[in-house]
Structures are given as structure tokens and as C-alpha cells.
Tab-separated table of C-alpha atoms in Angstrom:
chain	number	residue	atom	x	y	z
A	9	UNK	CA	132.166	-159.513	113.529
A	10	UNK	CA	133.615	-156.419	111.906
A	11	UNK	CA	137.373	-156.122	112.023
A	12	UNK	CA	139.113	-153.069	113.376
A	13	UNK	CA	140.355	-150.764	110.658
A	14	UNK	CA	143.091	-148.162	110.561
A	15	UNK	CA	143.749	-145.387	108.080
A	16	UNK	CA	147.027	-145.332	106.187
A	17	UNK	CA	148.309	-143.137	103.377
A	18	UNK	CA	151.671	-142.760	101.704
A	19	UNK	CA	153.376	-140.763	98.997
A	20	UNK	CA	155.553	-143.009	96.850
A	21	UNK	CA	158.108	-142.255	94.137
A	22	UNK	CA	157.308	-142.981	90.496
A	23	UNK	CA	160.239	-145.008	89.222
A	24	UNK	CA	159.444	-145.237	85.519
A	25	UNK	CA	156.815	-145.166	82.784
A	26	UNK	CA	156.087	-147.926	80.255
A	27	UNK	CA	153.915	-148.531	77.252
A	28	UNK	CA	152.840	-151.924	78.596
A	29	UNK	CA	152.978	-153.223	82.174
A	30	UNK	CA	152.476	-156.964	82.661
A	31	UNK	CA	151.832	-158.351	86.138
A	32	UNK	CA	152.696	-162.027	86.612
A	33	UNK	CA	155.686	-163.832	85.097
A	34	UNK	CA	154.095	-167.206	84.400
A	35	UNK	CA	153.667	-168.628	80.881
A	36	UNK	CA	151.016	-166.055	79.954
A	37	UNK	CA	152.947	-163.095	81.340
A	38	UNK	CA	156.282	-164.043	79.780
A	39	UNK	CA	154.757	-164.426	76.335
A	40	UNK	CA	152.647	-161.263	76.678
A	41	UNK	CA	155.739	-159.254	77.608
A	42	UNK	CA	157.847	-160.682	74.773
A	43	UNK	CA	155.065	-160.174	72.217
A	44	UNK	CA	154.574	-156.513	73.183
A	45	UNK	CA	158.310	-155.794	73.302
A	46	UNK	CA	158.849	-157.312	69.874
A	47	UNK	CA	156.370	-154.750	68.548
A	48	UNK	CA	158.556	-151.926	69.818
A	49	UNK	CA	156.888	-151.185	73.162
A	50	UNK	CA	158.652	-150.443	76.408
A	51	UNK	CA	157.522	-153.282	78.679
A	52	UNK	CA	157.640	-153.968	82.411
A	53	UNK	CA	157.192	-157.539	83.696
A	54	UNK	CA	156.444	-157.840	87.422
A	55	UNK	CA	157.062	-161.190	89.146
A	56	UNK	CA	156.749	-161.951	92.866
A	57	UNK	CA	159.210	-164.884	92.805
A	58	UNK	CA	162.807	-164.949	91.609
A	59	UNK	CA	162.234	-166.823	88.351
A	60	UNK	CA	159.903	-166.750	85.377
A	61	UNK	CA	157.645	-169.632	84.410
A	62	UNK	CA	155.062	-169.467	87.186
A	63	UNK	CA	153.599	-172.777	88.263
A	64	UNK	CA	155.693	-174.507	85.596
A	65	UNK	CA	158.951	-173.591	87.339
A	66	UNK	CA	158.313	-172.121	90.787
A	67	UNK	CA	155.446	-174.584	91.324
A	68	UNK	CA	157.448	-177.599	90.026
A	69	UNK	CA	154.680	-178.453	87.563
A	70	UNK	CA	157.374	-179.432	85.073
A	71	UNK	CA	155.118	-180.696	82.277
A	72	UNK	CA	153.136	-178.972	79.553
A	73	UNK	CA	149.698	-180.167	78.560
A	74	UNK	CA	149.380	-181.148	74.880
A	75	UNK	CA	150.240	-178.597	72.194
A	76	UNK	CA	148.488	-180.533	69.413
A	77	UNK	CA	144.976	-181.747	68.638
A	78	UNK	CA	146.448	-184.943	67.210
A	79	UNK	CA	146.660	-183.583	63.677
A	80	UNK	CA	148.280	-180.154	64.009
A	81	UNK	CA	149.994	-177.963	66.578
A	82	UNK	CA	147.424	-175.516	67.954
A	83	UNK	CA	149.989	-173.728	70.124
A	84	UNK	CA	152.462	-171.934	67.875
A	85	UNK	CA	153.983	-168.481	67.929
A	86	UNK	CA	156.118	-167.603	70.939
A	87	UNK	CA	154.878	-170.605	72.940
A	88	UNK	CA	156.116	-173.013	70.286
A	89	UNK	CA	159.357	-171.038	69.978
A	90	UNK	CA	159.953	-171.603	73.704
A	91	UNK	CA	159.278	-175.318	73.307
A	92	UNK	CA	161.528	-175.702	70.272
A	93	UNK	CA	164.398	-173.838	71.914
A	94	UNK	CA	164.004	-175.968	75.023
A	95	UNK	CA	164.108	-179.091	72.844
A	96	UNK	CA	167.282	-178.028	71.054
A	97	UNK	CA	168.995	-177.429	74.399
A	98	UNK	CA	167.967	-180.772	75.864
A	99	UNK	CA	165.538	-179.277	78.381
A	100	UNK	CA	162.662	-181.591	77.422
A	101	UNK	CA	162.153	-185.206	78.388
A	102	UNK	CA	164.330	-187.500	76.223
A	103	UNK	CA	161.102	-189.195	75.115
A	104	UNK	CA	159.762	-185.999	73.524
A	105	UNK	CA	160.280	-185.233	69.822
A	106	UNK	CA	158.798	-182.683	67.385
A	107	UNK	CA	156.184	-185.313	66.538
A	108	UNK	CA	154.923	-184.994	70.120
A	109	UNK	CA	153.880	-181.355	69.779
A	110	UNK	CA	153.002	-181.447	66.082
A	111	UNK	CA	150.853	-184.593	65.950
A	112	UNK	CA	150.581	-185.967	69.494
A	113	UNK	CA	147.060	-186.409	70.829
A	114	UNK	CA	146.777	-186.025	74.615
A	115	UNK	CA	150.574	-186.245	74.933
A	116	UNK	CA	152.069	-184.244	77.799
A	117	UNK	CA	155.541	-182.717	77.469
A	118	UNK	CA	157.732	-182.939	80.598
A	119	UNK	CA	160.574	-180.423	80.835
A	120	UNK	CA	163.596	-179.561	82.953
A	121	UNK	CA	162.467	-176.663	85.123
A	122	UNK	CA	165.881	-175.109	85.736
A	123	UNK	CA	166.543	-175.106	82.020
A	124	UNK	CA	163.250	-173.357	81.329
A	125	UNK	CA	164.124	-170.661	83.870
A	126	UNK	CA	167.353	-169.917	82.007
A	127	UNK	CA	165.640	-169.915	78.636
A	128	UNK	CA	162.873	-167.533	79.700
A	129	UNK	CA	165.431	-165.162	81.245
A	130	UNK	CA	167.257	-165.048	77.944
A	131	UNK	CA	164.143	-164.517	75.849
A	132	UNK	CA	162.765	-161.597	77.859
A	133	UNK	CA	166.189	-159.934	77.906
A	134	UNK	CA	166.565	-160.448	74.154
A	135	UNK	CA	163.205	-158.738	73.661
A	136	UNK	CA	164.226	-155.792	75.878
A	137	UNK	CA	161.708	-156.414	78.669
A	138	UNK	CA	162.390	-154.775	82.055
A	139	UNK	CA	161.954	-157.667	84.527
A	140	UNK	CA	161.366	-156.978	88.224
A	141	UNK	CA	161.707	-160.078	90.398
A	142	UNK	CA	160.662	-160.174	94.070
A	143	UNK	CA	158.134	-157.466	93.305
A	144	UNK	CA	154.454	-157.492	94.223
A	145	UNK	CA	151.607	-155.355	92.928
A	146	UNK	CA	149.693	-154.006	95.920
A	147	UNK	CA	147.446	-151.388	94.327
A	148	UNK	CA	146.463	-149.720	91.079
A	149	UNK	CA	146.102	-146.101	90.054
A	150	UNK	CA	142.872	-145.549	88.169
A	151	UNK	CA	141.678	-142.271	86.687
A	152	UNK	CA	138.082	-142.697	85.607
A	153	UNK	CA	137.824	-145.924	83.671
A	154	UNK	CA	141.490	-145.995	82.673
A	155	UNK	CA	144.371	-147.459	84.622
A	156	UNK	CA	147.348	-145.136	84.721
A	157	UNK	CA	149.754	-146.854	87.085
A	158	UNK	CA	150.638	-149.556	89.574
A	159	UNK	CA	151.774	-149.362	93.179
A	160	UNK	CA	154.453	-151.999	93.723
A	161	UNK	CA	156.454	-153.298	96.648
A	162	UNK	CA	159.956	-154.703	96.538
A	163	UNK	CA	163.161	-154.623	98.576
A	164	UNK	CA	163.348	-150.859	98.237
A	165	UNK	CA	159.855	-150.436	99.670
A	166	UNK	CA	156.838	-148.918	97.968
A	167	UNK	CA	157.090	-147.315	94.545
A	168	UNK	CA	154.888	-146.653	91.539
A	169	UNK	CA	155.165	-147.076	87.786
A	170	UNK	CA	153.037	-145.466	85.126
A	171	UNK	CA	151.694	-147.272	82.080
A	172	UNK	CA	149.530	-146.867	79.015
A	173	UNK	CA	148.352	-150.466	78.742
A	174	UNK	CA	148.195	-153.216	81.365
A	175	UNK	CA	148.008	-157.010	81.197
A	176	UNK	CA	146.817	-159.131	84.128
A	177	UNK	CA	148.661	-162.457	84.087
A	178	UNK	CA	148.453	-163.096	87.826
A	179	UNK	CA	146.346	-166.235	87.443
A	180	UNK	CA	144.137	-165.004	90.288
A	181	UNK	CA	142.989	-161.833	88.469
A	182	UNK	CA	144.625	-159.758	91.218
A	183	UNK	CA	145.142	-156.720	88.990
A	184	UNK	CA	141.617	-156.810	87.574
A	185	UNK	CA	140.009	-157.261	90.989
A	186	UNK	CA	142.128	-154.502	92.524
A	187	UNK	CA	141.105	-152.186	89.688
A	188	UNK	CA	137.453	-152.789	90.544
A	189	UNK	CA	136.362	-154.728	87.474
A	190	UNK	CA	133.986	-157.684	87.991
A	191	UNK	CA	135.245	-161.209	88.653
A	192	UNK	CA	133.688	-164.546	89.591
A	193	UNK	CA	134.999	-167.237	91.922
A	194	UNK	CA	134.525	-171.004	91.702
A	195	UNK	CA	131.092	-172.573	91.461
A	196	UNK	CA	127.767	-171.011	92.389
A	197	UNK	CA	128.683	-171.433	96.067
A	198	UNK	CA	132.184	-169.997	95.685
A	199	UNK	CA	133.843	-173.400	96.038
A	200	UNK	CA	137.008	-174.080	94.042
A	201	UNK	CA	139.125	-177.012	92.992
A	202	UNK	CA	141.789	-177.872	95.574
A	203	UNK	CA	145.424	-177.008	94.814
A	204	UNK	CA	148.350	-179.428	94.899
A	205	UNK	CA	151.836	-178.901	96.275
A	206	UNK	CA	154.090	-180.652	93.761
A	207	UNK	CA	157.441	-182.296	94.521
A	208	UNK	CA	160.614	-183.149	92.658
A	209	UNK	CA	161.800	-186.751	92.985
A	210	UNK	CA	164.694	-188.802	91.653
A	211	UNK	CA	166.229	-192.319	91.716
A	212	UNK	CA	163.186	-193.918	90.082
A	213	UNK	CA	163.374	-196.850	87.634
A	214	UNK	CA	161.415	-195.377	84.742
A	215	UNK	CA	160.711	-198.635	82.883
A	216	UNK	CA	159.500	-200.461	85.992
A	217	UNK	CA	157.368	-197.484	87.003
A	218	UNK	CA	155.769	-196.960	83.588
A	219	UNK	CA	155.066	-200.647	83.144
A	220	UNK	CA	153.263	-200.744	86.477
A	221	UNK	CA	151.186	-197.558	86.238
A	222	UNK	CA	150.103	-198.551	82.738
A	223	UNK	CA	148.615	-201.810	83.995
A	224	UNK	CA	145.382	-202.618	85.892
A	225	UNK	CA	147.557	-203.231	88.955
A	226	UNK	CA	148.044	-199.478	89.420
A	227	UNK	CA	144.469	-198.659	90.375
A	228	UNK	CA	144.131	-201.885	92.357
A	229	UNK	CA	147.256	-201.045	94.353
A	230	UNK	CA	146.238	-197.427	94.900
A	231	UNK	CA	142.850	-198.430	96.274
A	232	UNK	CA	144.447	-201.105	98.452
A	233	UNK	CA	146.758	-198.452	99.916
A	234	UNK	CA	143.764	-196.193	100.535
A	235	UNK	CA	141.950	-199.016	102.309
A	236	UNK	CA	145.051	-199.821	104.370
A	237	UNK	CA	145.272	-196.250	105.666
A	238	UNK	CA	148.344	-195.110	103.739
A	239	UNK	CA	146.787	-191.654	103.465
A	240	UNK	CA	145.006	-189.429	105.937
A	241	UNK	CA	142.419	-188.494	103.280
A	242	UNK	CA	140.679	-190.754	100.744
A	243	UNK	CA	141.815	-189.377	97.386
A	244	UNK	CA	142.378	-191.710	94.393
A	245	UNK	CA	143.239	-188.910	91.954
A	246	UNK	CA	147.016	-189.302	91.547
A	247	UNK	CA	148.397	-188.033	88.198
A	248	UNK	CA	151.807	-189.424	89.220
A	249	UNK	CA	155.384	-188.757	88.109
A	250	UNK	CA	156.199	-186.811	84.945
A	251	UNK	CA	159.776	-187.701	83.978
A	252	UNK	CA	161.955	-184.873	82.674
A	253	UNK	CA	165.003	-187.180	82.724
A	254	UNK	CA	165.858	-190.864	82.874
A	255	UNK	CA	165.222	-191.277	86.599
A	256	UNK	CA	163.775	-188.009	87.872
A	257	UNK	CA	160.782	-185.766	87.487
A	258	UNK	CA	157.806	-183.985	88.998
A	259	UNK	CA	155.428	-185.747	91.398
A	260	UNK	CA	151.885	-184.389	91.062
A	261	UNK	CA	149.960	-185.929	93.948
A	262	UNK	CA	147.689	-184.934	96.781
A	263	UNK	CA	144.826	-182.455	96.884
A	264	UNK	CA	144.921	-179.788	99.580
A	265	UNK	CA	141.188	-179.672	100.213
A	266	UNK	CA	139.525	-176.598	101.668
A	267	UNK	CA	142.052	-174.074	100.329
A	268	UNK	CA	141.243	-171.334	97.798
A	269	UNK	CA	144.518	-169.421	98.036
A	270	UNK	CA	143.434	-165.790	97.832
A	271	UNK	CA	144.805	-164.736	101.215
A	272	UNK	CA	147.988	-165.393	103.159
A	273	UNK	CA	146.283	-167.342	105.941
A	274	UNK	CA	144.740	-169.756	103.456
A	275	UNK	CA	148.002	-170.135	101.523
A	276	UNK	CA	149.938	-170.758	104.731
A	277	UNK	CA	147.530	-173.497	105.755
A	278	UNK	CA	147.804	-174.980	102.278
A	279	UNK	CA	151.601	-175.063	102.248
A	280	UNK	CA	151.776	-176.768	105.647
A	281	UNK	CA	149.177	-179.356	104.657
A	282	UNK	CA	150.821	-179.812	101.243
A	283	UNK	CA	154.162	-180.720	102.795
A	284	UNK	CA	152.435	-183.262	105.028
A	285	UNK	CA	150.708	-184.824	102.036
A	286	UNK	CA	153.963	-184.965	100.101
A	287	UNK	CA	155.482	-187.186	102.779
A	288	UNK	CA	152.467	-189.503	102.641
A	289	UNK	CA	152.826	-189.922	98.898
A	290	UNK	CA	156.592	-190.425	99.067
A	291	UNK	CA	156.021	-193.233	101.564
A	292	UNK	CA	153.276	-194.697	99.354
A	293	UNK	CA	155.465	-194.769	96.270
A	294	UNK	CA	158.390	-196.357	98.092
A	295	UNK	CA	156.218	-199.067	99.614
A	296	UNK	CA	153.693	-199.878	96.893
A	297	UNK	CA	155.027	-198.872	93.453
A	298	UNK	CA	157.679	-200.932	91.591
A	299	UNK	CA	160.657	-198.850	90.506
A	300	UNK	CA	160.185	-196.406	93.385
A	301	UNK	CA	161.712	-198.413	96.227
A	302	UNK	CA	164.711	-196.071	96.411
A	303	UNK	CA	162.840	-192.894	95.459
A	304	UNK	CA	164.571	-189.758	96.758
A	305	UNK	CA	162.377	-186.788	97.624
A	306	UNK	CA	164.410	-183.766	96.551
A	307	UNK	CA	162.076	-180.852	97.275
A	308	UNK	CA	158.562	-179.528	97.515
A	309	UNK	CA	157.674	-176.429	95.534
A	310	UNK	CA	157.828	-172.973	97.154
A	311	UNK	CA	154.297	-172.283	95.919
A	312	UNK	CA	150.992	-174.145	95.703
A	313	UNK	CA	149.776	-175.288	92.327
A	314	UNK	CA	146.465	-173.416	92.376
A	315	UNK	CA	144.004	-174.734	89.804
A	316	UNK	CA	141.169	-172.316	90.265
A	317	UNK	CA	140.376	-168.966	91.825
A	318	UNK	CA	138.947	-165.803	90.254
A	319	UNK	CA	137.755	-165.563	86.670
A	320	UNK	CA	137.401	-162.174	85.022
A	321	UNK	CA	133.978	-161.213	83.680
A	322	UNK	CA	134.889	-160.121	80.185
A	323	UNK	CA	133.248	-158.673	77.119
A	324	UNK	CA	132.505	-162.303	76.225
A	325	UNK	CA	132.274	-165.245	78.613
A	326	UNK	CA	133.571	-168.413	76.924
A	327	UNK	CA	131.384	-171.353	77.967
A	328	UNK	CA	131.382	-175.121	78.033
A	329	UNK	CA	128.677	-174.953	75.356
A	330	UNK	CA	131.289	-173.274	73.129
A	331	UNK	CA	133.613	-176.180	73.931
A	332	UNK	CA	131.001	-178.811	73.049
A	333	UNK	CA	130.036	-177.004	69.833
A	334	UNK	CA	133.718	-176.605	68.784
A	335	UNK	CA	132.698	-172.993	68.215
A	336	UNK	CA	134.592	-170.533	66.040
A	337	UNK	CA	134.480	-166.749	66.516
A	338	UNK	CA	135.020	-163.795	64.169
A	339	UNK	CA	137.491	-162.294	66.682
A	340	UNK	CA	139.249	-165.585	67.377
A	341	UNK	CA	142.857	-165.275	68.577
A	342	UNK	CA	143.655	-168.991	68.764
A	343	UNK	CA	142.258	-172.462	69.294
A	344	UNK	CA	142.746	-175.166	71.904
A	345	UNK	CA	141.358	-178.579	72.826
A	346	UNK	CA	142.391	-179.619	76.343
A	347	UNK	CA	139.673	-181.673	78.078
A	348	UNK	CA	137.587	-179.914	80.690
A	349	UNK	CA	139.365	-180.913	83.893
A	350	UNK	CA	137.464	-180.070	87.090
A	351	UNK	CA	139.016	-181.868	90.052
A	352	UNK	CA	136.915	-183.079	92.968
A	353	UNK	CA	136.393	-180.477	95.684
A	354	UNK	CA	136.099	-182.950	98.571
A	355	UNK	CA	137.249	-186.537	99.194
A	356	UNK	CA	134.048	-188.118	97.970
A	357	UNK	CA	133.767	-191.426	96.040
A	358	UNK	CA	130.691	-190.445	94.057
A	359	UNK	CA	132.242	-187.122	93.078
A	360	UNK	CA	135.414	-188.876	91.918
A	361	UNK	CA	133.494	-191.283	89.679
A	362	UNK	CA	131.615	-188.352	88.147
A	363	UNK	CA	134.914	-186.526	87.558
A	364	UNK	CA	136.518	-189.547	85.916
A	365	UNK	CA	133.592	-189.955	83.516
A	366	UNK	CA	133.577	-186.264	82.646
A	367	UNK	CA	137.324	-185.985	82.038
A	368	UNK	CA	137.786	-189.180	80.038
A	369	UNK	CA	134.550	-189.179	78.022
A	370	UNK	CA	132.029	-186.371	78.395
A	371	UNK	CA	134.371	-183.398	77.967
A	372	UNK	CA	137.165	-184.701	75.743
A	373	UNK	CA	137.302	-183.658	72.098
A	374	UNK	CA	138.334	-186.288	69.517
A	375	UNK	CA	141.528	-185.899	67.454
A	376	UNK	CA	141.469	-183.034	64.999
A	377	UNK	CA	138.811	-181.013	66.832
A	378	UNK	CA	139.198	-177.831	68.873
A	379	UNK	CA	137.392	-174.710	70.065
A	380	UNK	CA	138.122	-171.068	69.377
A	381	UNK	CA	139.091	-168.427	71.925
A	382	UNK	CA	137.579	-164.985	71.208
A	383	UNK	CA	139.546	-161.808	71.771
A	384	UNK	CA	136.653	-160.457	73.852
A	385	UNK	CA	137.373	-163.067	76.551
A	386	UNK	CA	140.690	-161.303	77.196
A	387	UNK	CA	139.054	-157.913	77.879
A	388	UNK	CA	137.478	-157.197	81.287
A	389	UNK	CA	134.016	-155.761	80.810
A	390	UNK	CA	134.256	-151.982	80.543
A	391	UNK	CA	138.050	-151.768	80.883
A	392	UNK	CA	139.560	-149.590	78.129
A	393	UNK	CA	143.262	-150.383	78.652
A	394	UNK	CA	143.408	-153.662	80.562
A	395	UNK	CA	143.705	-157.186	79.202
A	396	UNK	CA	143.866	-160.573	80.917
A	397	UNK	CA	145.637	-163.770	79.906
A	398	UNK	CA	146.191	-167.176	81.436
A	399	UNK	CA	144.057	-168.906	84.038
A	400	UNK	CA	141.868	-165.879	84.804
A	401	UNK	CA	140.452	-165.133	81.320
A	402	UNK	CA	136.687	-164.721	80.967
A	403	UNK	CA	135.084	-168.180	80.963
A	404	UNK	CA	132.443	-170.070	82.859
A	405	UNK	CA	133.643	-172.483	85.512
A	406	UNK	CA	133.611	-175.606	83.359
A	407	UNK	CA	135.429	-173.923	80.510
A	408	UNK	CA	138.185	-172.705	82.818
A	409	UNK	CA	138.912	-176.389	83.415
A	410	UNK	CA	140.240	-176.472	79.842
A	411	UNK	CA	141.780	-173.025	79.315
A	412	UNK	CA	143.730	-172.834	82.593
A	413	UNK	CA	146.700	-174.958	81.441
A	414	UNK	CA	150.109	-173.650	80.363
A	415	UNK	CA	149.947	-174.141	76.554
A	416	UNK	CA	146.655	-172.247	76.417
A	417	UNK	CA	148.263	-169.570	78.613
A	418	UNK	CA	150.876	-169.152	75.879
A	419	UNK	CA	148.078	-168.593	73.343
A	420	UNK	CA	146.147	-166.035	75.379
A	421	UNK	CA	149.328	-164.371	76.632
A	422	UNK	CA	150.597	-163.640	73.140
A	423	UNK	CA	147.218	-162.270	72.076
A	424	UNK	CA	146.936	-160.011	75.126
A	425	UNK	CA	150.482	-158.709	74.705
A	426	UNK	CA	149.946	-157.929	71.030
A	427	UNK	CA	146.586	-156.275	71.755
A	428	UNK	CA	148.115	-154.086	74.470
A	429	UNK	CA	150.902	-153.026	72.115
A	430	UNK	CA	148.539	-152.291	69.218
A	431	UNK	CA	146.326	-150.249	71.516
A	432	UNK	CA	149.309	-148.021	72.302
A	433	UNK	CA	150.312	-147.725	68.658
A	434	UNK	CA	146.792	-147.092	67.360
A	435	UNK	CA	145.546	-144.944	70.230
A	436	UNK	CA	142.440	-147.096	70.631
A	437	UNK	CA	140.759	-148.868	73.531
A	438	UNK	CA	140.566	-152.595	74.096
A	439	UNK	CA	136.967	-152.517	72.858
A	440	UNK	CA	137.673	-150.540	69.675
A	441	UNK	CA	140.823	-152.386	68.614
A	442	UNK	CA	139.979	-154.027	65.293
A	443	UNK	CA	140.141	-157.834	65.590
A	444	UNK	CA	141.423	-158.200	62.019
A	445	UNK	CA	144.497	-156.110	62.846
A	446	UNK	CA	145.128	-158.185	65.953
A	447	UNK	CA	144.734	-161.448	64.035
A	448	UNK	CA	147.037	-160.299	61.243
A	449	UNK	CA	149.730	-159.253	63.729
A	450	UNK	CA	149.441	-162.547	65.610
A	451	UNK	CA	149.910	-164.466	62.365
A	452	UNK	CA	152.993	-162.350	61.604
A	453	UNK	CA	154.353	-163.487	64.997
A	454	UNK	CA	153.738	-167.115	64.021
A	455	UNK	CA	150.573	-167.744	66.052
A	456	UNK	CA	147.906	-170.173	64.859
A	457	UNK	CA	144.878	-168.104	63.883
A	458	UNK	CA	142.854	-169.995	61.232
């Protein structure tokens, strides 16, 4: 059934012009904006919430995936600078030390979300970035193949900004899709991993909790609770609590099945279901898990933790074969090694067993090994002045299960921001920017480019 349509047009004021406009203030967008500003560009950073950090702060996913391959830190540059500054200020878990990010293999790094918000505010202001909170991109201005501006909406209504270079750090490839460049979604049937609505909890006995979840009793207890009807949906995938302090941290639990998150109706359904699931898991922890008897549920996040949506089709599509081959590229802008992590898409026992085998064995690189990320995967196919960074870079579906996490977003964000700035300075397109210049500039900013 075709929906009714109406025509609507508007003339909007142009507020300002920038060298580089970055849409999305998550880990990729923050680092892209800082990197470009440090190279002397005027930079706009657009963020729909009231804080930077994306899923890591607004989504309460208060833990970074590993920075190291077990032998060296792969994530350096501005991403490592953020981590080190957070460490010096006491914003990381008390159990984290420099050894964790320099040599730790498969060691996550929990952090204090409110502290990270403050730190990111300071860093973008230090760099001279113009930050616009509570602002949403609703359209693009495209003249031929080039983007020339953005139509934005905020408290003052509709307005436009002009730009020379643009970076899509929306996670969902909103800017790229709106500009008309090709994207892909999910698997070959358009299905995606379910999101999770994370919570913040406190009053947990850390030692009792860690002792229990590290024992065989954890899985036995979880499956007993599933059999006893503690949950409305059979779902044994429970990453658990990531402690940013002695007795408090982020609870990552509960898949919101059947939600993609690319429209408001879907997101609304997901938030309502996510809050219901959060209460089920709070009750489970209090009843079944030692150390959690007095657990206090402080809050659910104001946004869903979306794992998967659109992927940009770039000048190169990074694949799971590249992962398995530990491939290097002549235009490499960084390396990473997170396991390929594709969550189950429905509450199915066979699917869960297949996932567990894949994540723990089939698609996990041993210590000291990593794959390269080519610059071409940050450039939408045919786009002369648009780059992408973060979850929506150009990969196949399996590979996105590795590159979508926050430390890798730091890597791709810095590369995209530097590329956008160099394009302005050199007067070249994304396709004609020389990779050697980009690599040299990234190294000068401290990034790891072998």
C-alpha cells in the first residue's frame, strides 16, 4: 500500500561555513573532528544528544574493547591520548593500568562515563571544534558529485551550513545514504544483529560477582534461570557487568530482537522492549548471582546500543577473508584485531552454539596478530569529498563484527579526519589524496601505521 505524500519546501538560513563538517559525536566523530582541527581546519561537529562519546556515554556502554593485540598497542594517536588522560584523572576502572592497553590480550577497559563526557568536551574545545549538541542532520546539499552543505535542525529550527569536506560518523551511515551513495544493510536478507539497551547498576560485591561468573556455576545458573522462566525470551548471551568502580558499572544484557533501528517507530519499540528486558535481568541478578543480592538499578540508557545497520559501499570493501589472512594494504591507515562478533539474530539454541564457536575459536586472532584497514574503506564509492568512520565503514557483514567497536572507531575516525583536512589543504579529492601523505600525517599525530 502506497503512503500518502505531501509536498514541502523551505528556504533556510546558512549559519556558517567550515572546512570540515563531521556528523556524529561518538568515538569516531570526536577523534575525526579533533584530528582535522589540529591540522588547522575550521571544524563543525554535529551531535544529536547533549554529550559526546556516542554509545560509550549516551548508550552506557562504559567499556572499551581491547586496545592491544597482546604484544603492542594497536590503537594509538588521539584514541590512546583520550585513554591516557582518562587514566590520569581516575576515570578508568581501578583494575586498569597502562599494561592493560599496551600488552593486554582480549582485556576490556571499563571507564566512568561521566568523566569521559567531561574529557571529550575539553579536548574538542582545546582543538577549536565548533560543537552543536541537540542538532540533527536532516538533509544534504549536493551539487553534482560533491557535497556542499548540510541541512540541520535544532532548537532554532531549520538551518544550513556549508562545507568543503564531510565525515559521516553517524554509525548508521545516515549522511552517506542521504547523499545518495550506495550502502548495504545486514545479511543477504537484510537482517541485522539485535541491539541492547544497557543499564547502570551499583551496590554489587565485585569479588563475589567475579568469582562466580568466572566459574562453571555461571553458565549452569544462567541456563537454570532460563529453564525456570526468569526471562520472557530464551537468550543465554549475557556479557554481564563491566565495573568502572569498586561496586558499580555497566550491565550489558538482553537482546532486543526484531529491531533494526533506522526509523523512529522501530527505535520506539526497541526502547520500550529494552526497558522491560532490563527489569528481567535486574531481577535475575538479584535472585541468582552472588554479590548482586542488593543490586541497585540506577538507570537505563537514553539510546539503544545498536550493533549493526547500514554499511557504506566504499572504494574497497574490507572482508572476513582479509581478517583471516591478516592482510596488509599499501594504503593502510591502521591495524586492529578484535574477534568477529556477530550476535544471534533470533532466540535460537543452534544459532547460539554456532555464534559461541565462531567468536571464541573460528574468528579470533592469536596474540601478536592483526589485520590492516585500508584508506579506501573510508571513502564511499564515487564520493569526492565525503569520508566515513566508525561502525559504517566499508566492510562485508562478518568483518563489521570486528571493526564496529569503539577502539577501532578511534582508528578510523582519526584517519578520516586527517584525510578530510588534507583534501582541503591539497585541493584534491578523496580518491586522489596520496596515501603516503595521509600515512605520514597520521604518524605525526601519533597513530600506529606500520
